[in-house]
Amino acid sequence: MIKTIGYTLFIICCISFLAILTIPLFGFSTKQAAGISLILIIIGEVTFYLSLLFLGRSFYEKIKSMLRFRKPKKNNNTEQSEEN
């Protein structure tokens, strides 16, 4: 049950961030669009952190590894100095 709540919150987070991209299509004024964007960003951030709270550290580590674009390189100098 806890995992289901966590995944639901994560989906709401993703939807709220994707909804920001659709705001210009509705013809809101600049102030209205800024306000709606701010609300969606806050909702997205809060639901993301709540989903991490429910899903735990393993889910956080999985997301972090998926978003890492450059893999850390092993330093050959460190490995050689450890062998000596």
PDB file of C-alpha atoms in Angstrom:
ATOM      1  CA  MET A   1       0.000   0.000   0.000  1.00  0.00           C
ATOM      2  CA  ILE A   2       2.826   2.394   0.861  1.00  0.00           C
ATOM      3  CA  LYS A   3       4.602   1.680  -2.445  1.00  0.00           C
ATOM      4  CA  THR A   4       1.366   2.326  -4.354  1.00  0.00           C
ATOM      5  CA  ILE A   5       1.001   5.716  -2.683  1.00  0.00           C
ATOM      6  CA  GLY A   6       4.627   6.511  -3.480  1.00  0.00           C
ATOM      7  CA  TYR A   7       4.310   5.570  -7.141  1.00  0.00           C
ATOM      8  CA  THR A   8       1.045   7.521  -7.421  1.00  0.00           C
ATOM      9  CA  LEU A   9       2.725  10.601  -5.991  1.00  0.00           C
ATOM     10  CA  PHE A  10       5.620  10.165  -8.409  1.00  0.00           C
ATOM     11  CA  ILE A  11       3.210   9.970 -11.359  1.00  0.00           C
ATOM     12  CA  ILE A  12       1.448  13.131 -10.147  1.00  0.00           C
ATOM     13  CA  CYS A  13       4.863  14.785  -9.960  1.00  0.00           C
ATOM     14  CA  CYS A  14       5.658  13.863 -13.565  1.00  0.00           C
ATOM     15  CA  ILE A  15       2.241  14.982 -14.789  1.00  0.00           C
ATOM     16  CA  SER A  16       2.534  18.346 -13.046  1.00  0.00           C
ATOM     17  CA  PHE A  17       5.924  19.038 -14.636  1.00  0.00           C
ATOM     18  CA  LEU A  18       4.651  17.981 -18.070  1.00  0.00           C
ATOM     19  CA  ALA A  19       1.561  20.165 -17.625  1.00  0.00           C
ATOM     20  CA  ILE A  20       3.824  23.214 -17.473  1.00  0.00           C
ATOM     21  CA  LEU A  21       4.624  22.672 -21.148  1.00  0.00           C
ATOM     22  CA  THR A  22       0.939  22.895 -22.092  1.00  0.00           C
ATOM     23  CA  ILE A  23       0.236  26.257 -20.434  1.00  0.00           C
ATOM     24  CA  PRO A  24       1.029  28.392 -23.527  1.00  0.00           C
ATOM     25  CA  LEU A  25      -1.526  26.419 -25.530  1.00  0.00           C
ATOM     26  CA  PHE A  26      -4.438  27.681 -23.422  1.00  0.00           C
ATOM     27  CA  GLY A  27      -3.975  31.401 -24.068  1.00  0.00           C
ATOM     28  CA  PHE A  28      -3.582  32.606 -20.493  1.00  0.00           C
ATOM     29  CA  SER A  29      -2.235  36.079 -19.826  1.00  0.00           C
ATOM     30  CA  THR A  30       1.399  36.356 -18.807  1.00  0.00           C
ATOM     31  CA  LYS A  31       0.557  36.796 -15.114  1.00  0.00           C
ATOM     32  CA  GLN A  32      -1.851  33.881 -15.134  1.00  0.00           C
ATOM     33  CA  ALA A  33       0.637  31.633 -16.919  1.00  0.00           C
ATOM     34  CA  ALA A  34       3.361  32.556 -14.426  1.00  0.00           C
ATOM     35  CA  GLY A  35       1.069  31.841 -11.485  1.00  0.00           C
ATOM     36  CA  ILE A  36      -0.092  28.510 -12.858  1.00  0.00           C
ATOM     37  CA  SER A  37       3.495  27.528 -13.650  1.00  0.00           C
ATOM     38  CA  LEU A  38       4.577  28.386 -10.119  1.00  0.00           C
ATOM     39  CA  ILE A  39       1.763  26.323  -8.620  1.00  0.00           C
ATOM     40  CA  LEU A  40       2.586  23.352 -10.850  1.00  0.00           C
ATOM     41  CA  ILE A  41       6.283  23.550  -9.939  1.00  0.00           C
ATOM     42  CA  ILE A  42       5.458  23.609  -6.220  1.00  0.00           C
ATOM     43  CA  ILE A  43       3.057  20.675  -6.603  1.00  0.00           C
ATOM     44  CA  GLY A  44       5.672  18.763  -8.580  1.00  0.00           C
ATOM     45  CA  GLU A  45       8.423  19.332  -6.025  1.00  0.00           C
ATOM     46  CA  VAL A  46       6.255  18.490  -3.015  1.00  0.00           C
ATOM     47  CA  THR A  47       4.885  15.312  -4.572  1.00  0.00           C
ATOM     48  CA  PHE A  48       8.383  14.271  -5.684  1.00  0.00           C
ATOM     49  CA  TYR A  49       9.809  14.552  -2.181  1.00  0.00           C
ATOM     50  CA  LEU A  50       6.773  12.834  -0.681  1.00  0.00           C
ATOM     51  CA  SER A  51       7.150   9.985  -3.165  1.00  0.00           C
ATOM     52  CA  LEU A  52      10.802   9.623  -2.147  1.00  0.00           C
ATOM     53  CA  LEU A  53       9.676   9.491   1.465  1.00  0.00           C
ATOM     54  CA  PHE A  54       7.262   6.649   0.700  1.00  0.00           C
ATOM     55  CA  LEU A  55       9.458   4.727  -1.751  1.00  0.00           C
ATOM     56  CA  GLY A  56      12.712   4.914   0.150  1.00  0.00           C
ATOM     57  CA  ARG A  57      16.388   5.257  -0.557  1.00  0.00           C
ATOM     58  CA  SER A  58      16.548   2.470  -3.139  1.00  0.00           C
ATOM     59  CA  PHE A  59      14.132   4.328  -5.421  1.00  0.00           C
ATOM     60  CA  TYR A  60      16.157   7.518  -4.975  1.00  0.00           C
ATOM     61  CA  GLU A  61      19.366   5.704  -5.902  1.00  0.00           C
ATOM     62  CA  LYS A  62      17.670   4.216  -8.986  1.00  0.00           C
ATOM     63  CA  ILE A  63      16.496   7.643 -10.167  1.00  0.00           C
ATOM     64  CA  LYS A  64      19.899   9.162  -9.472  1.00  0.00           C
ATOM     65  CA  SER A  65      21.659   6.471 -11.494  1.00  0.00           C
ATOM     66  CA  MET A  66      19.220   6.900 -14.391  1.00  0.00           C
ATOM     67  CA  LEU A  67      19.764  10.669 -14.490  1.00  0.00           C
ATOM     68  CA  ARG A  68      23.545  10.441 -14.369  1.00  0.00           C
ATOM     69  CA  PHE A  69      24.575  11.261 -17.928  1.00  0.00           C
ATOM     70  CA  ARG A  70      28.289  10.709 -17.489  1.00  0.00           C
ATOM     71  CA  LYS A  71      29.407   7.635 -15.684  1.00  0.00           C
ATOM     72  CA  PRO A  72      32.264   8.256 -13.251  1.00  0.00           C
ATOM     73  CA  LYS A  73      35.547   7.034 -14.652  1.00  0.00           C
ATOM     74  CA  LYS A  74      37.807   4.895 -12.555  1.00  0.00           C
ATOM     75  CA  ASN A  75      41.074   6.594 -11.843  1.00  0.00           C
ATOM     76  CA  ASN A  76      43.917   4.299 -12.940  1.00  0.00           C
ATOM     77  CA  ASN A  77      46.450   6.237 -10.869  1.00  0.00           C
ATOM     78  CA  THR A  78      44.523   5.496  -7.689  1.00  0.00           C
ATOM     79  CA  GLU A  79      44.332   1.798  -8.494  1.00  0.00           C
ATOM     80  CA  GLN A  80      48.075   1.646  -9.209  1.00  0.00           C
ATOM     81  CA  SER A  81      48.993   3.452  -6.003  1.00  0.00           C
ATOM     82  CA  GLU A  82      46.827   1.059  -3.978  1.00  0.00           C
ATOM     83  CA  GLU A  83      48.665  -1.916  -5.462  1.00  0.00           C
ATOM     84  CA  ASN A  84      52.096  -0.528  -4.435  1.00  0.00           C
TER      85      ASN A  84
END
